[in-house]
Coordinates of C-alpha atoms in Angstrom, one line a residue:
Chain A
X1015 CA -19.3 -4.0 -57.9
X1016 CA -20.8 -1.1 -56.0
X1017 CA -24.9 -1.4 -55.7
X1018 CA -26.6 1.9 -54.8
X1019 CA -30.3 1.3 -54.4
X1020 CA -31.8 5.1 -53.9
X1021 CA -34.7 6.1 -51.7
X1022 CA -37.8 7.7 -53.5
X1023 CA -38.1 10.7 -51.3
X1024 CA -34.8 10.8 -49.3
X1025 CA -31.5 8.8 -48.8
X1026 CA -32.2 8.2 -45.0
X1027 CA -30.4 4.4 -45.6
X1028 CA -27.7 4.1 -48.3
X1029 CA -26.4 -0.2 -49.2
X1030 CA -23.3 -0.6 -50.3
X1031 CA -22.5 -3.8 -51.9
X1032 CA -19.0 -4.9 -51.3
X1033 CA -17.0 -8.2 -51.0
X1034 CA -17.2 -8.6 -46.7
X1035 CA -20.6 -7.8 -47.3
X1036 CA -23.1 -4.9 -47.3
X1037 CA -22.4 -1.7 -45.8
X1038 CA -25.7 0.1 -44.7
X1039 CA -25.0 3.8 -44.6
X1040 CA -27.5 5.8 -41.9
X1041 CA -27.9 9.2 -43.0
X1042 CA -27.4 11.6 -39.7
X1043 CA -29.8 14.4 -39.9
X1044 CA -32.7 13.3 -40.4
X1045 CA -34.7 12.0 -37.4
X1046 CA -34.4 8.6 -34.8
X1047 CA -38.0 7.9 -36.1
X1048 CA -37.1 8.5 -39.9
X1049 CA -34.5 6.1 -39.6
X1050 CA -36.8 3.3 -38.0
X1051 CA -39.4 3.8 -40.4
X1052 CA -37.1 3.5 -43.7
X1053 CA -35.0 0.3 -42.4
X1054 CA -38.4 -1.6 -41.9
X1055 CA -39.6 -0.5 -45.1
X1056 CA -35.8 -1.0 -46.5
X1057 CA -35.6 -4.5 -44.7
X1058 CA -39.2 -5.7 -46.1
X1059 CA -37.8 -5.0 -49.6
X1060 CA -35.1 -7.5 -49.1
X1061 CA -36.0 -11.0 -50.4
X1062 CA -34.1 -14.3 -49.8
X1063 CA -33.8 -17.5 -51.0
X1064 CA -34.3 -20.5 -49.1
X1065 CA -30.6 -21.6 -49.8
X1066 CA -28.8 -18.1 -49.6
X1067 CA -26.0 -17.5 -47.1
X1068 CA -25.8 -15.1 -44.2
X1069 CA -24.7 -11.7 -45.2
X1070 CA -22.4 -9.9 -42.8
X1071 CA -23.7 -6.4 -42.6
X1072 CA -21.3 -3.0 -41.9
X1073 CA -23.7 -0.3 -40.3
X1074 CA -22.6 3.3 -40.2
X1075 CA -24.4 5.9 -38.7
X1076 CA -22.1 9.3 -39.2
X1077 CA -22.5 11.9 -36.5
X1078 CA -25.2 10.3 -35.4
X1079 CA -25.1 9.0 -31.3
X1080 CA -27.4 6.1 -31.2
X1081 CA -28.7 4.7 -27.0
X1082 CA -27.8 1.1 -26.4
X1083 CA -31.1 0.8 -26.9
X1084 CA -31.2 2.2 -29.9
X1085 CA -28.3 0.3 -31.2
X1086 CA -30.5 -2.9 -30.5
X1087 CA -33.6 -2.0 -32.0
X1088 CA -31.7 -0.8 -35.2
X1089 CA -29.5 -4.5 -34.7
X1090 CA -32.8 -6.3 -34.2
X1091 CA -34.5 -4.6 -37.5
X1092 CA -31.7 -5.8 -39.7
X1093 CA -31.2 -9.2 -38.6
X1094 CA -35.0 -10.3 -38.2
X1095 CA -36.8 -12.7 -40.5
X1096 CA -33.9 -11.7 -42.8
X1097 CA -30.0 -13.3 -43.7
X1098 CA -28.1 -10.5 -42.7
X1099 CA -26.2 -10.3 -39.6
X1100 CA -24.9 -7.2 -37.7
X1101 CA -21.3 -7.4 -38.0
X1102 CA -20.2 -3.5 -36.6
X1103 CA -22.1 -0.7 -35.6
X1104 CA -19.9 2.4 -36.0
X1105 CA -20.2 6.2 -35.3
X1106 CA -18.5 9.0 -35.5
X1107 CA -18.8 10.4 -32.1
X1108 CA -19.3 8.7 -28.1
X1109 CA -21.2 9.9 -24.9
X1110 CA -18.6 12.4 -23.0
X1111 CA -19.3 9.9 -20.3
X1112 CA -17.6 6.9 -22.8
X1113 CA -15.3 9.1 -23.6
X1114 CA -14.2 10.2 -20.4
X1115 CA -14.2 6.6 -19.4
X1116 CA -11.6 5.9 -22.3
X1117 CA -9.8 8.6 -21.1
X1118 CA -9.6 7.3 -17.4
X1119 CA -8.9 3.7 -18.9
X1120 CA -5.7 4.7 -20.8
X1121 CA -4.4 7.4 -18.5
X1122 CA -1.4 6.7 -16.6
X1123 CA -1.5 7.5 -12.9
X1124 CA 1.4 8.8 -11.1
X1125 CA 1.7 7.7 -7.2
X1126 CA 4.2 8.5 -5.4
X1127 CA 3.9 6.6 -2.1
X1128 CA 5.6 3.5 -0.3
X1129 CA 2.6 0.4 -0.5
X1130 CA 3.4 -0.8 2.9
X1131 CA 1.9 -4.6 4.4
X1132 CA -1.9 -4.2 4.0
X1133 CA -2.0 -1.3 2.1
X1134 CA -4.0 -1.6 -1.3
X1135 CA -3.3 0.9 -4.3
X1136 CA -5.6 0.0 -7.3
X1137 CA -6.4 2.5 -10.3
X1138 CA -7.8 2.5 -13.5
X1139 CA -6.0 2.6 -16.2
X1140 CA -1.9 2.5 -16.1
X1141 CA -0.1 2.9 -12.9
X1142 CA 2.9 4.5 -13.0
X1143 CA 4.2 4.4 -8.7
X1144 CA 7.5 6.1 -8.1
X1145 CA 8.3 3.9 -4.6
X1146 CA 8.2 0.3 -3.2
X1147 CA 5.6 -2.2 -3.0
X1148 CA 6.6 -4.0 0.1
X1149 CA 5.9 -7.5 1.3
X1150 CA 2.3 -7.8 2.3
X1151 CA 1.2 -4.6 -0.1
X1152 CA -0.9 -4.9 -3.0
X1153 CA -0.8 -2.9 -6.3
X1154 CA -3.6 -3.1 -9.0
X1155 CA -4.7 -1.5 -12.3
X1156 CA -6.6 -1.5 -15.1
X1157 CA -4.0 -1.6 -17.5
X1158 CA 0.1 -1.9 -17.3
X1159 CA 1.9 -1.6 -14.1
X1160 CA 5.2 0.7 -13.9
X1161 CA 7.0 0.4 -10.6
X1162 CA 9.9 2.6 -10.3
X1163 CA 11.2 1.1 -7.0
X1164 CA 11.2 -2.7 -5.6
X1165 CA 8.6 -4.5 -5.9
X1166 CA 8.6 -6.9 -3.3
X1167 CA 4.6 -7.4 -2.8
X1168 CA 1.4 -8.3 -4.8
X1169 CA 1.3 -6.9 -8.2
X1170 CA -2.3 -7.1 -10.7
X1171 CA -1.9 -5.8 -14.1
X1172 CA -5.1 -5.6 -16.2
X1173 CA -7.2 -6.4 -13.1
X1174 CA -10.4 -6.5 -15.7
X1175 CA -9.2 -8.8 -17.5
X1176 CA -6.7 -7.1 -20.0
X1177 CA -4.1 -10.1 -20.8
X1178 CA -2.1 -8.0 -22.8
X1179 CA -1.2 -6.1 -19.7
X1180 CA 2.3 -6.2 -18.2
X1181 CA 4.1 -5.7 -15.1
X1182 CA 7.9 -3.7 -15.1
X1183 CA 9.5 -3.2 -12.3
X1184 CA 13.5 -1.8 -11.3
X1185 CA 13.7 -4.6 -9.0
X1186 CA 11.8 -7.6 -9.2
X1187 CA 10.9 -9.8 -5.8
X1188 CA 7.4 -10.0 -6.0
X1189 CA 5.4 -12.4 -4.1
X1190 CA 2.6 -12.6 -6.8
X1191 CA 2.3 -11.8 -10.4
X1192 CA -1.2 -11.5 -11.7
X1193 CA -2.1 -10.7 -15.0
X1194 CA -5.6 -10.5 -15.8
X1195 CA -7.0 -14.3 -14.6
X1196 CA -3.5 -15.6 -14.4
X1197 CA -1.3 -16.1 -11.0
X1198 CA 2.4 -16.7 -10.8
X1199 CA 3.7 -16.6 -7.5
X1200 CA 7.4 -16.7 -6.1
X1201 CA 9.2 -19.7 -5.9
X1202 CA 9.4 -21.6 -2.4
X1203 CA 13.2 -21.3 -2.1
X1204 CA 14.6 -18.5 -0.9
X1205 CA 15.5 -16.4 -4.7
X1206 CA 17.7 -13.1 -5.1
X1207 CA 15.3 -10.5 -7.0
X1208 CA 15.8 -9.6 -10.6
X1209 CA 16.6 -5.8 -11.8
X1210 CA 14.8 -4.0 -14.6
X1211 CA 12.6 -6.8 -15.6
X1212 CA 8.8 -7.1 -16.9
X1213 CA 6.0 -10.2 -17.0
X1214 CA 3.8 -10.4 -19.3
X1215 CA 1.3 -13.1 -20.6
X1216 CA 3.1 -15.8 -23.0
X1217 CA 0.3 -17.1 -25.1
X1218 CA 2.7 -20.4 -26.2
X1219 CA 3.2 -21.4 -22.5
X1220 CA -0.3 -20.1 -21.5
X1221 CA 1.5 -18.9 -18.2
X1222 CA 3.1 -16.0 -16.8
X1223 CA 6.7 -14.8 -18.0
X1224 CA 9.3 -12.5 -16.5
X1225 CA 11.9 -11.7 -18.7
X1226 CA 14.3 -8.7 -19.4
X1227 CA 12.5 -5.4 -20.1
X1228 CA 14.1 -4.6 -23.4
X1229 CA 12.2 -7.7 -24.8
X1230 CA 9.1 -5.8 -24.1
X1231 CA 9.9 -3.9 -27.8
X1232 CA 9.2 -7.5 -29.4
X1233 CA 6.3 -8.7 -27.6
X1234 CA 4.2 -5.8 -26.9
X1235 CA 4.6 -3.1 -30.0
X1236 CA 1.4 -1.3 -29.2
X1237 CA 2.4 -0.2 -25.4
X1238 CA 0.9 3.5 -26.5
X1239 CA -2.7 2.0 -25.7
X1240 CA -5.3 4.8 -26.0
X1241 CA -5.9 4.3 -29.5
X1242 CA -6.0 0.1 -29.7
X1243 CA -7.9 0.7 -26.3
X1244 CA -10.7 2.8 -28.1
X1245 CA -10.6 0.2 -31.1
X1246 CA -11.4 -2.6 -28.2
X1247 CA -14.1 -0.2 -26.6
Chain B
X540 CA 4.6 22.4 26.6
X541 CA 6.2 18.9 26.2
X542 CA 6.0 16.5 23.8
X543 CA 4.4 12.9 23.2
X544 CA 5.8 10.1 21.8
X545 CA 4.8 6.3 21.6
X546 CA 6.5 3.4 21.1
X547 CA 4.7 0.9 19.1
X548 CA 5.5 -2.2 17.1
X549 CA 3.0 -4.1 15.7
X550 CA 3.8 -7.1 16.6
X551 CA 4.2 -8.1 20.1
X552 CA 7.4 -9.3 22.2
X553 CA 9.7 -6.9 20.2
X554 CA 10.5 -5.1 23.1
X555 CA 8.2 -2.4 23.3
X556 CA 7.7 -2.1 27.2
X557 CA 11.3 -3.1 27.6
X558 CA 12.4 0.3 25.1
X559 CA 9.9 2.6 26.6
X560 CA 11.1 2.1 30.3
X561 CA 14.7 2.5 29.1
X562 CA 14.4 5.4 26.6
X563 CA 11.8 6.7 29.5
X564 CA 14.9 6.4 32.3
X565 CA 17.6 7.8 29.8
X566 CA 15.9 10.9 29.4
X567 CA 15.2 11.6 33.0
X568 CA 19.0 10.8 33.2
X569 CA 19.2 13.7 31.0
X570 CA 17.1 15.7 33.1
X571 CA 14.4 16.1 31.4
X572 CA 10.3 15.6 33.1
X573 CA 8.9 12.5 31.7
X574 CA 6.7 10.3 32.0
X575 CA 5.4 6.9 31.2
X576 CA 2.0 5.7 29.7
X577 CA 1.3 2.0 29.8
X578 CA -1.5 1.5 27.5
X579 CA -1.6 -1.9 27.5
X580 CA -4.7 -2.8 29.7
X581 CA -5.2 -5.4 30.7
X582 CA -1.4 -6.9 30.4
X583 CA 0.8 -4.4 32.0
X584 CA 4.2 -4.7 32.1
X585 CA 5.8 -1.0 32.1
X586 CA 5.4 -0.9 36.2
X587 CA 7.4 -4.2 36.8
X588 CA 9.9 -3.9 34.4
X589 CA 10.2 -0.4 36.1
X590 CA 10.0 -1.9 39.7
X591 CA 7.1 -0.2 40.8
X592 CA 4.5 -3.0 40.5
X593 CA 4.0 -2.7 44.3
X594 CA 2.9 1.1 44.7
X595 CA 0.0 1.2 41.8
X596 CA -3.3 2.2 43.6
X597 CA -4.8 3.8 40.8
X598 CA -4.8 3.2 37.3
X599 CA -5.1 4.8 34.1
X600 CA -8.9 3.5 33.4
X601 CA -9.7 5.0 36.9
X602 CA -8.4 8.4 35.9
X603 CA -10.6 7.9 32.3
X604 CA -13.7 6.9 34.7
X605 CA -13.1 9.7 36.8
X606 CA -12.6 7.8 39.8
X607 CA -9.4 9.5 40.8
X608 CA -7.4 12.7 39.8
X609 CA -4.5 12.3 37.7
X610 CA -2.3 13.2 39.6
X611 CA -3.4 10.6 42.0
X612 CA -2.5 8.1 39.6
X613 CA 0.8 8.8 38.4
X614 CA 3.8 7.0 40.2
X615 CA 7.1 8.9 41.2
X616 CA 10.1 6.5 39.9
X617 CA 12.2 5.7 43.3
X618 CA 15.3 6.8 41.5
X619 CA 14.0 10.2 39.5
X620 CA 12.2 12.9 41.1
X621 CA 11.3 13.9 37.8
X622 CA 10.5 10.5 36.4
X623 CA 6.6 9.3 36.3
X624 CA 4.6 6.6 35.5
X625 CA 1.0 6.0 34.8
X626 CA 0.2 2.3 34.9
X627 CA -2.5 0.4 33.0
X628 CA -5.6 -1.0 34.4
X629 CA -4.9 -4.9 34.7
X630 CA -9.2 -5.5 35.2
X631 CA -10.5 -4.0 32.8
X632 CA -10.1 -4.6 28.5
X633 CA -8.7 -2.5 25.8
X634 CA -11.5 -0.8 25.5
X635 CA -12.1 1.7 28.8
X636 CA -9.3 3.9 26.9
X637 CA -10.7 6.0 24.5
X638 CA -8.5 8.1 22.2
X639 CA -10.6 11.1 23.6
X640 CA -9.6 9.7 27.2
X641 CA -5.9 9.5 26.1
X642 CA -6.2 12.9 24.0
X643 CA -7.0 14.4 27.1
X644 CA -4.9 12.7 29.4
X645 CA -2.0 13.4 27.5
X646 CA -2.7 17.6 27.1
X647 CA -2.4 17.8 30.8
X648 CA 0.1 16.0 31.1
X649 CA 2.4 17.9 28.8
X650 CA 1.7 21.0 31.0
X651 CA 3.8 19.6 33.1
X652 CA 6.6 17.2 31.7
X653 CA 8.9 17.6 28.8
X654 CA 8.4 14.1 27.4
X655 CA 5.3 11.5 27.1
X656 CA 6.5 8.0 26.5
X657 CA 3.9 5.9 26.0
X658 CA 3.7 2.4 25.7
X659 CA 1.4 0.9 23.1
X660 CA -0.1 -2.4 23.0
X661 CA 0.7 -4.8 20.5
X662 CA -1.9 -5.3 17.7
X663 CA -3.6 -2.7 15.3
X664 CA -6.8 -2.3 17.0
X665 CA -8.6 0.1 19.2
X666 CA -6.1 0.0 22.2
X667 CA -3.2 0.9 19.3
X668 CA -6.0 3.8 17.8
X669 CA -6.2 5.2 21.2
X670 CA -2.3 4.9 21.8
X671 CA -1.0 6.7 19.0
X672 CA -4.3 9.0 19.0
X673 CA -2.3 11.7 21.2
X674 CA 0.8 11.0 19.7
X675 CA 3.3 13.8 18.2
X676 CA 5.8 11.3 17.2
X677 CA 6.3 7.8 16.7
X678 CA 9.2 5.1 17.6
X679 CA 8.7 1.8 15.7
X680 CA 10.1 -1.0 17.8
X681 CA 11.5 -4.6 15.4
X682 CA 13.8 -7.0 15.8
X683 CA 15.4 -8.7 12.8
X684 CA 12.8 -11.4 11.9
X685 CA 11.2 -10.9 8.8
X686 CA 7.6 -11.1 10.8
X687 CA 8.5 -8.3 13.2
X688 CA 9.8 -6.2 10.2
X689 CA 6.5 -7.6 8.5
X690 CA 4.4 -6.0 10.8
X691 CA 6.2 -2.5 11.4
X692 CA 5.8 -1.8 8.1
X693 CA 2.2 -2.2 8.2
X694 CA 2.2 -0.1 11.5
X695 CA 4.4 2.2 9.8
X696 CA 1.4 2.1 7.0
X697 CA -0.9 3.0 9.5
X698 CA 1.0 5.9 11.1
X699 CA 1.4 7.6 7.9
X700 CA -2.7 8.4 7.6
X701 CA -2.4 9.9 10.9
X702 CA -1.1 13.3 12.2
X703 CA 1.8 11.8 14.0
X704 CA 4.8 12.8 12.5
X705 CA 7.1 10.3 10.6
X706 CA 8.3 7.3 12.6
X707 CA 11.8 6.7 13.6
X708 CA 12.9 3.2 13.7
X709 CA 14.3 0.7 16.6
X710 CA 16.2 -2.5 15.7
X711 CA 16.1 -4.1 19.2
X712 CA 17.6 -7.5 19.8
X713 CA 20.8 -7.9 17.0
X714 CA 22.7 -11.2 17.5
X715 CA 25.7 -10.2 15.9
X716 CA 27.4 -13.2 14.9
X717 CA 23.6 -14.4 12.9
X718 CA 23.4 -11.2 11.2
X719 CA 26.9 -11.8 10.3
X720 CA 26.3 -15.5 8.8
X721 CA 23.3 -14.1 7.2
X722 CA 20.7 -16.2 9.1
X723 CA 18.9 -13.0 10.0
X724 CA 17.8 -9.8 8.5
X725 CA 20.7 -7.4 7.5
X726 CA 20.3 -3.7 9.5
X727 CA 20.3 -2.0 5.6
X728 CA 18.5 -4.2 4.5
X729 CA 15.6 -3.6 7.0
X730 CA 15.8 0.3 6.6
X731 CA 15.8 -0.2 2.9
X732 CA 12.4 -2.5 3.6
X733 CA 10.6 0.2 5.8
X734 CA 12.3 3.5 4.6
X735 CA 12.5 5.5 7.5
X736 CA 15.0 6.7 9.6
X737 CA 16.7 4.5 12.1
X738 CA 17.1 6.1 15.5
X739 CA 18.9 3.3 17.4
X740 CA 20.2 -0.2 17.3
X741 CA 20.2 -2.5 20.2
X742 CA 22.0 -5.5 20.5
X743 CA 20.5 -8.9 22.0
X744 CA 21.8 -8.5 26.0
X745 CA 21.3 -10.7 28.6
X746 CA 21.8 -7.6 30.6
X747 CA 18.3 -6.5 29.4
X748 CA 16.5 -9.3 30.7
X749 CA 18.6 -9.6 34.1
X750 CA 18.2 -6.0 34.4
X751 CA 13.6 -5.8 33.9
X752 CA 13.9 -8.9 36.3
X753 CA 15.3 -6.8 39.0
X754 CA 12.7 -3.8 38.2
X755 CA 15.7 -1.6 37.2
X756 CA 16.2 -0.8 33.7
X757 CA 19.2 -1.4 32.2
X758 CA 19.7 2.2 31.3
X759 CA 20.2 3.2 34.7
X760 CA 24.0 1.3 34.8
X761 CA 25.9 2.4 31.7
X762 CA 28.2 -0.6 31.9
X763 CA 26.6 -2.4 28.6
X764 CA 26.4 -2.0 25.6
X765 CA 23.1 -2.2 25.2
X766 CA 22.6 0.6 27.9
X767 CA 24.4 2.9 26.0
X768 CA 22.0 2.0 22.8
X769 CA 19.0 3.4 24.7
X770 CA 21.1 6.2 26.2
X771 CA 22.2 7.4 22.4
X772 CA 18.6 6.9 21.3
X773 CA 17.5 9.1 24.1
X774 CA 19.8 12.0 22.8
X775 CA 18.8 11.5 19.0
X776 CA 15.2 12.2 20.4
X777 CA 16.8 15.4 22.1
X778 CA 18.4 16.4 18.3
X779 CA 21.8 15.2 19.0
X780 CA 23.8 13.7 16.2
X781 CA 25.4 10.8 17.8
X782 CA 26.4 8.2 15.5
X783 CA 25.0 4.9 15.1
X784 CA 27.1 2.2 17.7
X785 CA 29.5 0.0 16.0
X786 CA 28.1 -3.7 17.0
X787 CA 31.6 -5.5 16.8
X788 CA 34.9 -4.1 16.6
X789 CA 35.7 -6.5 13.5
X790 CA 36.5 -4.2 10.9
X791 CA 33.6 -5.6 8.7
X792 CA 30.7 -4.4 10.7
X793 CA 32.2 -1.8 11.8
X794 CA 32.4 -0.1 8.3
X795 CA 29.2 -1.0 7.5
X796 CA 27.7 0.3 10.1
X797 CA 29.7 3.3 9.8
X798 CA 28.8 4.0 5.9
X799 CA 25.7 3.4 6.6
X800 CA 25.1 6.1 9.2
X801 CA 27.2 8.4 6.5
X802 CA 24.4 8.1 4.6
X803 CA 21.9 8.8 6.7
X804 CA 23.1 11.9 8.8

């Protein structure tokens, strides 16, 4: 059943009735005032019972761009003395600042350098390094790390807390894996390293895994990451 | 106009002082002008191991605090007219040599002589910044411990955010036969590690030691094997392609060494 309750003079807030909920179109042309002026009147029309359950609310605001602030006034209108809660806020378009930050996030980087005992590489986003990370060096991202050379060092994949992050490698001697808030570190006896390999998070074990790289097409089937990235926002 | 190279190591007791007195006397063997820089203030080797401990009067801090010419400070070698040294200060600390002090020091010194050896200090701090400071290129000194190669590599690190050009690579003290049971570092396997060219090898010689005891070094007498490792280096530095020394005559090591310098030259 689809409910459309129509404004007298405009259709500044549109309520769709469907089974997650309501969906609370936001018309976009009209002004920031407007808006605030129609979702209290909208939001005093609404009348609960004493034993009604929470509504999850959809709001969409088209091509409109909305301040944090803004976002939370509009959130705070919906959900007070009322049984609706905000469960998205969605737009059509981002800040260029967002959206350069997005961009940043899901890049990959290309170094090309050798990450030598004390050195520190860290990026945001991917890191793609052509070269070694030797004992003592430290590489970190964002995102997933690529090494196309040994790496033999410190190694952080998703350094802000990503845990679907990985770490590949041609050869693999590293003296620490860490994904997001999780640490692996080499064994105590002396190992021979591992060629073409990746680690990743296993949820099951709740630890760090290495395993062959060609597994990677199982575990991890959304690699591309700009779009799921944007989705996570 | 000559040309300045350090020799620097990161870690200390690799043989630093040891390679630049040798490399220093193989190149005067060679007739070339050279001399010595100890910039180790403080705790100077460089004059003893080159036997001339007794004739310092001045020092290199003196010529920085313009207490004496250069000239006044620099040493004649008592074998090499056209062999020099310029010993550190033993008084004062690391600090009295500014890289300005050293910038300048070495300009006017390469007026004059073909080659600047100078001898850094172990660590990474200021005495190492002022060292490499007037530096064209580099020699890093390790032996094959994983700490010594530990620390090059950070040195080598260090050198590449600098103008000096890219480092050549020492392996001083090989014991063959543990290299060969595999209780120390492999030679590829170091290079491999730090990724730059290897200029010498030098085996582990009593030779060495006899030889710095007796303020002579080991260069000078071409009767070991080790002397003729820091002869060889001394003509890589000049551009010759001489090939890397074979460290036994088994037939295993031999090869080894031998592909590996294949691949290199």
């Amino acid at each position: 059943m689809i409910l459309i309750i129509q404004d007298e003079d405009t259709q500044t807030i549109t309520i769709k009735g469907t089974k997650e909920g309501l969906t609370l179109f936001i018309e976009d042309t009209c002004s920031y005032e407007d808006v605030i002026t129609q979702l209290k009147k909208r939001m005093k029309e609404a009348e609960f019972t004493q034993d009604e359950p929470i509504v999850p609310v959809h709001v969409k605001i088209g091509n409109r761009y909305l301040t944090t602030e803004q976002i939370k006034e509009v959130e705070s209108l919906i959900i007070t003395d009322t049984k609706f809660t905000v469960e998205s806020l969605e737009s059509n378009v981002v800040s260029k600042d967002r959206a350069l930050a997005w961009l940043d996030e899901s890049d990959v980087k290309r170094v090309m350098k050798i990450v030598r005992s004390g050195q520190v590489l860290s990026v945001t986003g991917d890191l793609l390094l052509l070269g070694d990370v030797n004992p003592g060096g430290t590489v970190k991202a964002t995102g997933n790390i690529y090494v196309l050379g040994n790496l033999r060092g410190i190694a952080h994949a998703g350094s802000r807390g990503n845990q679907e992050a990985i770490i590949v490698a041609s050869y693999m001697k590293p003296s620490q894996l860490r994904i997001a808030e999780y640490i692996s570190r080499a064994p105590d006896y002396e190992t021979d390293g591992v060629y073409m390999e990746c680690g990743f998070i296993h949820k099951e074990e709740d630890k760090i895994m290495i395993d062959r790289l060609q597994t990677l097409s199982h575990i991890r089937t959304d690699i591309r990451g700009f779009e799921r990235r944007m989705q996570n926002g | 106009m000559g040309e300045a190279i350090v020799i620097t190591s990161g870690k200390g007791g690799v043989g630093k002082t040891t390679t630049t007195a040798n490399i220093g006397t193989s190149l005067a063997l060679m007739d070339k002008k050279v001399c010595l820089i100890d910039t180790d203030i403080g705790l100077r080797n460089l004059d003893v191991v080159m036997g001339l401990e007794n004739r310092i009067i001045y020092d290199i801090v003196d010529v920085i605090e313009e207490r004496c010419k250069l000239h006044q400070a620099l040493i004649k070698d008592k074998r090499f007219e056209s062999l020099s040294l310029l010993p550190a200060a033993q008084t004062s600390d690391k600090s009295a040599v500014t890289k300005e002090g050293m910038i300048e020091i070495v300009a006017t010194l390469k007026q004059e002589y073909d080659y600047i050896i100078i001898d850094c200090p172990a660590g990474i701090e200021q005495g190492f910044q002022s060292a490499i400071a007037a530096a064209d290129r580099a020699i890093v000194v390790t032996t094959p411990e994983k700490s010594s190669v530990r620390d090059a590599d950070r040195i080598i690190g260090l050198l590449e955010n600098t103008d000096v050009e890219r480092p050549r690579l020492v392996i001083n003290r090989i014991r063959n036969h543990m290299m060969e049971s595999g209780d120390m570092l492999d030679i590829d396997e170091i290079v491999q590690v730090l990724s730059i060219d290897l200029i010498g090898i030098v085996i582990d010689d009593d030779a060495v030691i006899k030889a710095s005891n007796s303020g002579e070094p080991v260069a000078f007498h071409p009767d070991t094997k080790s002397s003729i490792a820091y002869r060889n280096i001394a003509r890589r530095i000049l551009g010759e392609n001489v090939p890397m020394q074979s460290l036994e005559d088994e037939k295993g090591m031999f090869t080894k060494v031998k592909r590996f310098f294949g691949m290199r030259s």
